[in-house]
Coordinates of C-alpha atoms and ligand atoms in Angstrom, one line a residue:
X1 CA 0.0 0.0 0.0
X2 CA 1.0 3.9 -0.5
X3 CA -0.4 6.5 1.0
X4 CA -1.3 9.7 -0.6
X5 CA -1.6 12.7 0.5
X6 CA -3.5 14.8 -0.8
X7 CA -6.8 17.1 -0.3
X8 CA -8.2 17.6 -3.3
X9 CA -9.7 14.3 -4.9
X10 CA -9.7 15.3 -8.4
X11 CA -5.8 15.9 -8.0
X12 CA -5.4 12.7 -6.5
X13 CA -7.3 10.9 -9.1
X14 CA -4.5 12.2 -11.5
X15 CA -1.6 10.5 -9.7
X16 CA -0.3 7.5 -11.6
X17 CA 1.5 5.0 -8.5
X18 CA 3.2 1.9 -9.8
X19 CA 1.6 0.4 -6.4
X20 CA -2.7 -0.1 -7.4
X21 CA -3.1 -0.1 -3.5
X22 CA -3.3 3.3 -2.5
X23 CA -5.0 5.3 0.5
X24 CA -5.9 8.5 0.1
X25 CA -5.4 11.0 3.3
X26 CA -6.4 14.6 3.4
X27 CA -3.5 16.0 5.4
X28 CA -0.3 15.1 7.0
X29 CA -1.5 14.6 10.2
X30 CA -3.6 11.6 9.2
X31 CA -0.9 10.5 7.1
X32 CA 1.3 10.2 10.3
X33 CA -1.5 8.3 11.9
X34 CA -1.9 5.8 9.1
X35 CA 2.0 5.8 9.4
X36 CA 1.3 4.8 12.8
X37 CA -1.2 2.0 12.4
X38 CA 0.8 0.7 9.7
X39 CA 3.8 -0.3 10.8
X40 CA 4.8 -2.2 7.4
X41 CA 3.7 1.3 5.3
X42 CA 7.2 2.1 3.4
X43 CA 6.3 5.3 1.0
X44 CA 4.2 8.3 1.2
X45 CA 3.2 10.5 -1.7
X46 CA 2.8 14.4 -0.9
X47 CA 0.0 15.9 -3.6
X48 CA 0.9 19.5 -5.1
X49 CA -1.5 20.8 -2.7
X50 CA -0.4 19.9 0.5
X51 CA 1.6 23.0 1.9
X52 CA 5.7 22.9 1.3
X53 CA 6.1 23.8 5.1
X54 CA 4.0 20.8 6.0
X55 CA 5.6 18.2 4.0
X56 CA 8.8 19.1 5.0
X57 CA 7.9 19.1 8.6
X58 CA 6.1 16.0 7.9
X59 CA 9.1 14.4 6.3
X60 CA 11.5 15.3 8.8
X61 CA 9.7 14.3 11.8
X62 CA 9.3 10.9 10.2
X63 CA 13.2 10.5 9.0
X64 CA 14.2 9.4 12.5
X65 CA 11.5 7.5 13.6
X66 CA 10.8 5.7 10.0
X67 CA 14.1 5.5 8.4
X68 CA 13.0 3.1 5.8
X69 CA 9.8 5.1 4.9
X70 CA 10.6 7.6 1.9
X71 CA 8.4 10.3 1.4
X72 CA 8.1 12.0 -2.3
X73 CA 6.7 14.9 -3.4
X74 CA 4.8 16.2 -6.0
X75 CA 4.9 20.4 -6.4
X76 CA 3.4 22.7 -8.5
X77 CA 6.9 24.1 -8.5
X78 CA 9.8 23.0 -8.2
X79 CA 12.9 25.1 -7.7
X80 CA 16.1 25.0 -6.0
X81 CA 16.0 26.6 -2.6
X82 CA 12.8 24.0 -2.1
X83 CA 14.6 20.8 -3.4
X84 CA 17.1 21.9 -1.2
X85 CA 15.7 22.2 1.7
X86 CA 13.5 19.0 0.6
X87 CA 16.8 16.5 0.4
X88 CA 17.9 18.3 3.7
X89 CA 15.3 17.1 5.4
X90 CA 14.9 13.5 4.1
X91 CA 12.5 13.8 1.3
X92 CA 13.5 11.3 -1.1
X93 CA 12.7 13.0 -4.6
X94 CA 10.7 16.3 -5.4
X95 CA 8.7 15.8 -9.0
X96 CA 6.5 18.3 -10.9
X97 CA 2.8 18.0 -10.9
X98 CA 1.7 16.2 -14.3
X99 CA 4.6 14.5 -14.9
X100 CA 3.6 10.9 -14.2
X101 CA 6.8 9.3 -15.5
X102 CA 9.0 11.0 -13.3
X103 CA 6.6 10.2 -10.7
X104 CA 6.2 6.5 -10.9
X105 CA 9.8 6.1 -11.7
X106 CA 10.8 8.2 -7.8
X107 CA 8.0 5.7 -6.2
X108 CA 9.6 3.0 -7.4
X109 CA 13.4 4.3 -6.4
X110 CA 11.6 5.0 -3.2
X111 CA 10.5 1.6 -2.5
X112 CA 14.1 0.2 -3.6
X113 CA 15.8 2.1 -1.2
X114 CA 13.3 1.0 1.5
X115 CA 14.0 -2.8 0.9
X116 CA 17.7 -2.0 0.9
X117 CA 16.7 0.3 4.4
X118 CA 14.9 -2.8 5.7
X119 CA 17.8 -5.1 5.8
X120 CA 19.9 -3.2 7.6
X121 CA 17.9 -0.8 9.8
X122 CA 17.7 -1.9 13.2
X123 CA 13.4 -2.0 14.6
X124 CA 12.1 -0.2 16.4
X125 CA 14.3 2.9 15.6
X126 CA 15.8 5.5 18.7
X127 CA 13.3 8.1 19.6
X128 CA 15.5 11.8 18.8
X129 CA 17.1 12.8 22.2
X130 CA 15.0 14.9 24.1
X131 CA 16.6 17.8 24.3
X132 CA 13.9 20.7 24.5
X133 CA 13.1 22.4 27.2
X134 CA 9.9 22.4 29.2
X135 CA 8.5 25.4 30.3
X136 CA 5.5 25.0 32.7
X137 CA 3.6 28.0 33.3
X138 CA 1.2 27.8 36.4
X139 CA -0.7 29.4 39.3
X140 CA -3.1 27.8 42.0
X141 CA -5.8 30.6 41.8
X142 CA -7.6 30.6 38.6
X143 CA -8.3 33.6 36.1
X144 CA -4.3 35.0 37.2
X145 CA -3.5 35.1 33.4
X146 CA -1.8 31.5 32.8
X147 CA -3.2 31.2 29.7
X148 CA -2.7 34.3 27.8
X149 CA 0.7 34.3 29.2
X150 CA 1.7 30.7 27.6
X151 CA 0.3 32.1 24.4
X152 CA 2.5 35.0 24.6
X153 CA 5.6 33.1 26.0
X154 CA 5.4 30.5 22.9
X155 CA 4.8 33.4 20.7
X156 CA 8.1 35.5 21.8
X157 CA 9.8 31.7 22.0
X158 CA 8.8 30.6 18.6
X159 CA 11.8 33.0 16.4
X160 CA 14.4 32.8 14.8
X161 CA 14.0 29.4 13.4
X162 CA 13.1 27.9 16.9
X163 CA 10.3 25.2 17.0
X164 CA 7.8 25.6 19.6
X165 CA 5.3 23.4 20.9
X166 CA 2.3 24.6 23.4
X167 CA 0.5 22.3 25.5
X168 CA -2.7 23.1 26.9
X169 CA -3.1 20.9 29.8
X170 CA -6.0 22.2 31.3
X171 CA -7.6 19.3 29.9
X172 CA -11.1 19.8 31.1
X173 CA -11.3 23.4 30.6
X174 CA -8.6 24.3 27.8
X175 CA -8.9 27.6 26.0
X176 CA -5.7 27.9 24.4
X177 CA -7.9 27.0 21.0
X178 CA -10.2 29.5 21.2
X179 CA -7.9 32.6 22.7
X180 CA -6.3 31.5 19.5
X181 CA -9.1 30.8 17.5
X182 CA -7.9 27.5 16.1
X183 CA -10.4 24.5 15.6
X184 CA -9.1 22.0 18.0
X185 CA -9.5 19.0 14.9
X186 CA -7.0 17.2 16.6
X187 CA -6.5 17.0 20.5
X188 CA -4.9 15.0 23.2
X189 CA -7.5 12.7 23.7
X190 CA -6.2 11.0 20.3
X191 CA -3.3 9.9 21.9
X192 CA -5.3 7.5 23.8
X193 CA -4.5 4.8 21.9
X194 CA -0.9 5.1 21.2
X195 CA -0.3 4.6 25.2
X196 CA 2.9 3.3 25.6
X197 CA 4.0 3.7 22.2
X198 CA 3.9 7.5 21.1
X199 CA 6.7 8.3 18.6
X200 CA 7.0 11.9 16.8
X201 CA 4.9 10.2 13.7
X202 CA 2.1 9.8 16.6
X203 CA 3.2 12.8 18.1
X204 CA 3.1 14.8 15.4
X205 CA -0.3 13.5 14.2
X206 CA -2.1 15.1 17.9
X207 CA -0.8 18.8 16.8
X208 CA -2.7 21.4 15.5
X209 CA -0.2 24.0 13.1
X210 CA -0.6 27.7 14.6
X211 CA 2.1 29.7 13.0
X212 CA 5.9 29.2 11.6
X213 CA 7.7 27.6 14.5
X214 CA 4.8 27.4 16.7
X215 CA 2.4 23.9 17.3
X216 CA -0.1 23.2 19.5
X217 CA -1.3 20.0 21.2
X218 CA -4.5 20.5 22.2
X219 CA -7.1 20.2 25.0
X220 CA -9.9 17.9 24.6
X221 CA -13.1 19.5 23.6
X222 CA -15.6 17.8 26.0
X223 CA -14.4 18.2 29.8
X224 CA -15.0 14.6 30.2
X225 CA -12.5 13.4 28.1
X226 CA -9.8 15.2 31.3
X227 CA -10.6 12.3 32.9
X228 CA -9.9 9.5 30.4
X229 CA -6.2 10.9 29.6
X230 CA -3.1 8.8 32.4
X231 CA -1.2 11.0 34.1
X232 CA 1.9 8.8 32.6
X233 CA 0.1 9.4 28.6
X234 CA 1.2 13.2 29.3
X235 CA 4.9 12.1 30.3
X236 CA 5.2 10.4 27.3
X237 CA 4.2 13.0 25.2
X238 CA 6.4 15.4 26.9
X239 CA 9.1 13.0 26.8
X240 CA 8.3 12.8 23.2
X241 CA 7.6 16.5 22.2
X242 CA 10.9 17.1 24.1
X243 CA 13.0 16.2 21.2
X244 CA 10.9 17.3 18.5
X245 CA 11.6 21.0 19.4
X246 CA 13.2 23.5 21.1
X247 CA 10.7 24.7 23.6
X248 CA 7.5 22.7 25.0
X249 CA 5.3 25.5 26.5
X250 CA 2.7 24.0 28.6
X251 CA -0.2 25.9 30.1
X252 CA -2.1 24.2 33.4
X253 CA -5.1 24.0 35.5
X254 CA -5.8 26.3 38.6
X255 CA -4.7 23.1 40.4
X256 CA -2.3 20.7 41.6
X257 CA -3.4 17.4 39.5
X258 CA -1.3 14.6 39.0
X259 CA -0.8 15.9 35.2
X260 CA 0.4 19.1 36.4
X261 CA 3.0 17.4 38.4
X262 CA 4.4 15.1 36.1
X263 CA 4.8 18.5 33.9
X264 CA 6.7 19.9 36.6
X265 CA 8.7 17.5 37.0
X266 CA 9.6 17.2 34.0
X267 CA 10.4 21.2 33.1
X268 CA 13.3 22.9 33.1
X269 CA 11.8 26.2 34.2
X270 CA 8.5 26.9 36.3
X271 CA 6.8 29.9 35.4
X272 CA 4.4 31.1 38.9
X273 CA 2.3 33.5 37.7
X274 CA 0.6 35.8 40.2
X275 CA -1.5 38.9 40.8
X276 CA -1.2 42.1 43.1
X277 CA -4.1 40.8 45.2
X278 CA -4.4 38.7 48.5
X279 CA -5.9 35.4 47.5
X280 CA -3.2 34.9 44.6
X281 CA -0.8 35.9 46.2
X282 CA -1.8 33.4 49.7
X283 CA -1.8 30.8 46.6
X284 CA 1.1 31.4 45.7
X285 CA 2.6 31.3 48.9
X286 CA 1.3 27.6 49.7
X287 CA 2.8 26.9 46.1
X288 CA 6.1 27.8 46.8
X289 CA 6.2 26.1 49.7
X290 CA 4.6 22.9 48.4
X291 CA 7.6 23.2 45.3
X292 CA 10.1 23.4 48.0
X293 CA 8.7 20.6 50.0
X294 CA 8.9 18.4 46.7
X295 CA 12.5 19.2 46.5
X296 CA 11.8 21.6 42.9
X297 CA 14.9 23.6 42.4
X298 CA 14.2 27.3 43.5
X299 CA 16.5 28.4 40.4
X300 CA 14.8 27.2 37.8
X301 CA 11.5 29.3 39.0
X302 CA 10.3 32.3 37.7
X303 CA 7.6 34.5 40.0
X304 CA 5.8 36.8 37.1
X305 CA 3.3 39.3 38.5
X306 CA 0.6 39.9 35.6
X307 CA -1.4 43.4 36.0
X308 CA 1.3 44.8 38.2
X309 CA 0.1 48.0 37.9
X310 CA -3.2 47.4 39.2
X311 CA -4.5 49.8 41.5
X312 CA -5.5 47.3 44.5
X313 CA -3.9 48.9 47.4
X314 CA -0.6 46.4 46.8
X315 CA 2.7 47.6 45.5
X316 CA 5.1 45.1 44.0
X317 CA 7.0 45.5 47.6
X318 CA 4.4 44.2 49.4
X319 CA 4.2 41.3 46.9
X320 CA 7.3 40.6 47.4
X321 CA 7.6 40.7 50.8
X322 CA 4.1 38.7 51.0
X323 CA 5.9 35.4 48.7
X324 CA 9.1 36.1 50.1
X325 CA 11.2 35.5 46.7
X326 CA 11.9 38.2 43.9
X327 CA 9.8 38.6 41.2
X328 CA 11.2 38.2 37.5
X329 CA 8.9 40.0 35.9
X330 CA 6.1 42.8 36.0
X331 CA 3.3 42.1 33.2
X332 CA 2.0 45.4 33.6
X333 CA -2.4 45.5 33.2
X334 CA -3.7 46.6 29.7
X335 CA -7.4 46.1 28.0
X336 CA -5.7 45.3 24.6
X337 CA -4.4 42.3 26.7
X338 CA -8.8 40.6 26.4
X339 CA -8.9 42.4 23.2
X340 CA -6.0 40.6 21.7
X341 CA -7.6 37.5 22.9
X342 CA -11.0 38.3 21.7
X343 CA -9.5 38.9 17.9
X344 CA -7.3 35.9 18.5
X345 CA -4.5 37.2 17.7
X346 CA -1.7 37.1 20.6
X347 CA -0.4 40.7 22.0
X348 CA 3.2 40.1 20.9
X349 CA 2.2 39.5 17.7
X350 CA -0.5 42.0 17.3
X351 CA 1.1 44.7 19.1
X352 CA 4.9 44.1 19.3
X353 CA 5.9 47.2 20.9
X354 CA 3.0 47.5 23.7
X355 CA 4.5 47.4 27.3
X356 CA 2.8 43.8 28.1
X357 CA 4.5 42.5 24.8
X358 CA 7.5 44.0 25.7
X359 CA 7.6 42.6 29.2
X360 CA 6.7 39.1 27.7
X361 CA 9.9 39.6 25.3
X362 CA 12.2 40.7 28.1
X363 CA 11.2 37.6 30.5
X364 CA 11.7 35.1 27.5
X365 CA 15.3 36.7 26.5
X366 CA 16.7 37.4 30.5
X367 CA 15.0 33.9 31.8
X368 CA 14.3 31.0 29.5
X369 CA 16.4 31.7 26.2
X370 CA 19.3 29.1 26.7
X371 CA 22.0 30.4 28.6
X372 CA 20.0 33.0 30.8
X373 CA 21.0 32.7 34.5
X374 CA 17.9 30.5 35.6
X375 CA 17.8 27.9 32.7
X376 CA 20.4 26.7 33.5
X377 CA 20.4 22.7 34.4
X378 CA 19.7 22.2 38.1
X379 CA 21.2 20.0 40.0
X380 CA 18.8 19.0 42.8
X381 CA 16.9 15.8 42.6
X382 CA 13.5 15.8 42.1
X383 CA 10.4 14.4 44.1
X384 CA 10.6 11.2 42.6
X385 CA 13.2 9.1 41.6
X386 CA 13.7 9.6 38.1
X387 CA 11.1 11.9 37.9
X388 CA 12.5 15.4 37.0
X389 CA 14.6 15.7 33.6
X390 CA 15.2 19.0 34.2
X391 CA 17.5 20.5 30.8
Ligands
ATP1 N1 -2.1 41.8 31.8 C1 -3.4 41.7 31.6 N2 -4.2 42.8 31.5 C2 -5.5 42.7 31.3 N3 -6.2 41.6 31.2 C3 -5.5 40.5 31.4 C4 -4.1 40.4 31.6 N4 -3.7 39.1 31.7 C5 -4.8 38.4 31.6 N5 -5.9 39.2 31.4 C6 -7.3 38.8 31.2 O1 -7.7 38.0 32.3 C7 -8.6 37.0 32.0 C8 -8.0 35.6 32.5 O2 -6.8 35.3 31.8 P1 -6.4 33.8 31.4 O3 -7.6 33.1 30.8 O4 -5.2 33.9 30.7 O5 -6.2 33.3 32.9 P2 -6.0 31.8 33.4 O6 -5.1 31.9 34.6 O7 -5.6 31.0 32.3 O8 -7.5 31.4 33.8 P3 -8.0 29.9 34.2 O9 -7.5 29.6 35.5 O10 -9.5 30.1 34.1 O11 -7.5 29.0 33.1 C9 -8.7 37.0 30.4 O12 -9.8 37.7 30.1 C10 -7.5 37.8 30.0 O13 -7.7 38.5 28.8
MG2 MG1 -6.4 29.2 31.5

């Protein structure tokens, strides 16, 4: 069997494949879940209109967990920076559109080197190392601003080249999809049944594409799907969104479930979010202490105060003095801050040079770009044995 991918039928209808057995799929995604289900699948075919950027993605997520799949693709256009980057990142032939020759003959190359592959590559193949960093942004009282500050932080994260993944694990209550107005298609709750055997082609198949750089993996859309998802499913798919980019993001619940703590565990940098007022802030307090009690490394923690310039009879002094730890950051209060939500377009990207975008920019460059003072690996052991991976 081949599968093709390709959204428009008619198109598809026009692709010649020396194999007669071929499955149509609209989209990359459910081409890396048919990968997936199929472990014996050795070539995929990308139609001309499937977007470049996805392919490519497509193809080089699959390179290291598929070695002996080849992946060839058919563009409208074909010219040299885009072969280029195609062969860089494992695609095994580009062809025009229309030219069936030159298609059937790069299937059947395709499938030669696969056979060749299959002799001599060792199954099941090494998962990439995991060497992103997790970035867990939380706070025990609700409504503080978690969300719109993980959008923001995977925004400002998400340049120069860098991949980015979000997380939204508030999984009975997510809104990262509509603050960003995305249509959750995909969502966590397909990674049910790849339990104990998610690979980037799995992986891969759960996200939802935001912007350049920038995924998301999704909360469920009915809040009693939370329940169905294992606390150890969302290790695995940190462990395996970990070496598929740079930065994992993840947003969380007003609360301390067992998900939230397996996400702490496994981050390199807690961001505590907080506001000027006495109930987040008595939150925060217990928080602190609970992270000390669990043995959490006070240097890889980041106290943000969101709307510090609210005027609620608290000065960031009293803050201070009230959590009794510094705070990194001042996210100052602004109504384009809901207004940016409500259009669904983040701050930083809507409004680049507005104080809260700013401050957002500042906290990513001084704290959690690599080689800023508190990312730096810690050293203490976490709660559990094994359990932090703290890069
Ligand atoms: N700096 C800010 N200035 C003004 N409004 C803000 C600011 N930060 C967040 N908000 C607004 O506060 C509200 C709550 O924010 P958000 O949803 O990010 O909080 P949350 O901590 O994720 O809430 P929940 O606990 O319900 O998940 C939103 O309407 C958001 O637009
Ligand atoms: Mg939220």
């Amino acid at each position: 069997m081949t599968i093709l991918c390709e959204p428009d039928a008619a198109a598809a209808e026009e692709h010649v494949l020396p194999d007669g057995n071929v499955r149509r799929v609209d989209n990359v995604w459910d081409a890396a879940r048919l990968l997936s289900a199929e472990p014996a699948e050795l070539l995929v075919v990308i139609g001309p209109n499937v977007p470049t950027a996805e392919a490519l993605r497509f193809a080089e997520a699959l390179r290291p967990v598929r070695p002996a799949a080849g992946v060839v693709l058919v563009r409208a256009r074909v010219d040299v920076v885009m072969l280029t980057e195609a062969l860089r990142v494992g695609v095994r032939d580009v062809v025009p559109a229309g030219d069936q020759a030159a298609l059937a003959e790069a299937c059947r190359r395709s499938l030669e080197t696969s056979q060749g592959l299959l002799g001599s590559v060792p199954e099941p193949p090494a998962q990439p190392e995991a060497t992103g960093r997790i970035v867990t942004v939380f706070a025990a009282k609700g409504g503080c601003g978690k969300t719109t500050l993980a959008i923001n932080l995977a925004v400002a994260l998400a340049k120069d080249r860098r991949r980015v993944c979000l997380v939204d694990l508030d999984l009975a209550f997510g809104d990262v999809a509509i603050s960003v107005q995305v249509k959750p298609a995909r969502t966590i709750i397909d990674a049910l049944p790849m339990a104990g055997h998610v690979d980037t082609t799995g992986a891969a198949s759960l996200l939802t594409r935001y912007r350049p750089g920038l995924d998301l993996l999704l909360a469920p859309v009915t809040p009693g799907d939370a329940e169905k998802i294992p606390p150890h499913l969302v290790r695995e798919l940190l462990t395996v969104l970990q070496g598929m980019y740079d930065y994992v993001v993840v947003d969380t619940p007003a609360q301390f479930s067992e998900h939230v703590l397996i996400a702490m565990d496994a981050s390199a940098h807690h961001v505590l979010l907080t506001t000027p007022d006495v109930p987040a802030l008595k939150n925060l307090r217990v928080t602190l202490d609970t992270f000390d009690m669990l043995s959490y490394p006070a240097d890889i923690r980041s106290i943000v105060l969101n709307r510090s310039d609210a005027k609620v009879g608290l000065t960031a002094d009293d803050v201070m003095k009230a959590v009794r730890s510094p705070i990194a950051a001042h996210v100052p209060s602004s109504r384009e801050v809901p207004m940016s939500i409500n259009k669904g377009t983040p701050i930083v990207i809507d409004n680049p040079g507005h104080p809260v975008s700013q401050a957002v920019s500042r906290f990513v460059r001084e704290r959690l770009e690599r080689g800023a003072p508190a990312s730096r690996p810690a050293v203490a052991s976490g709660r559990r044995a094994g359990g932090r991976r703290a890069r």
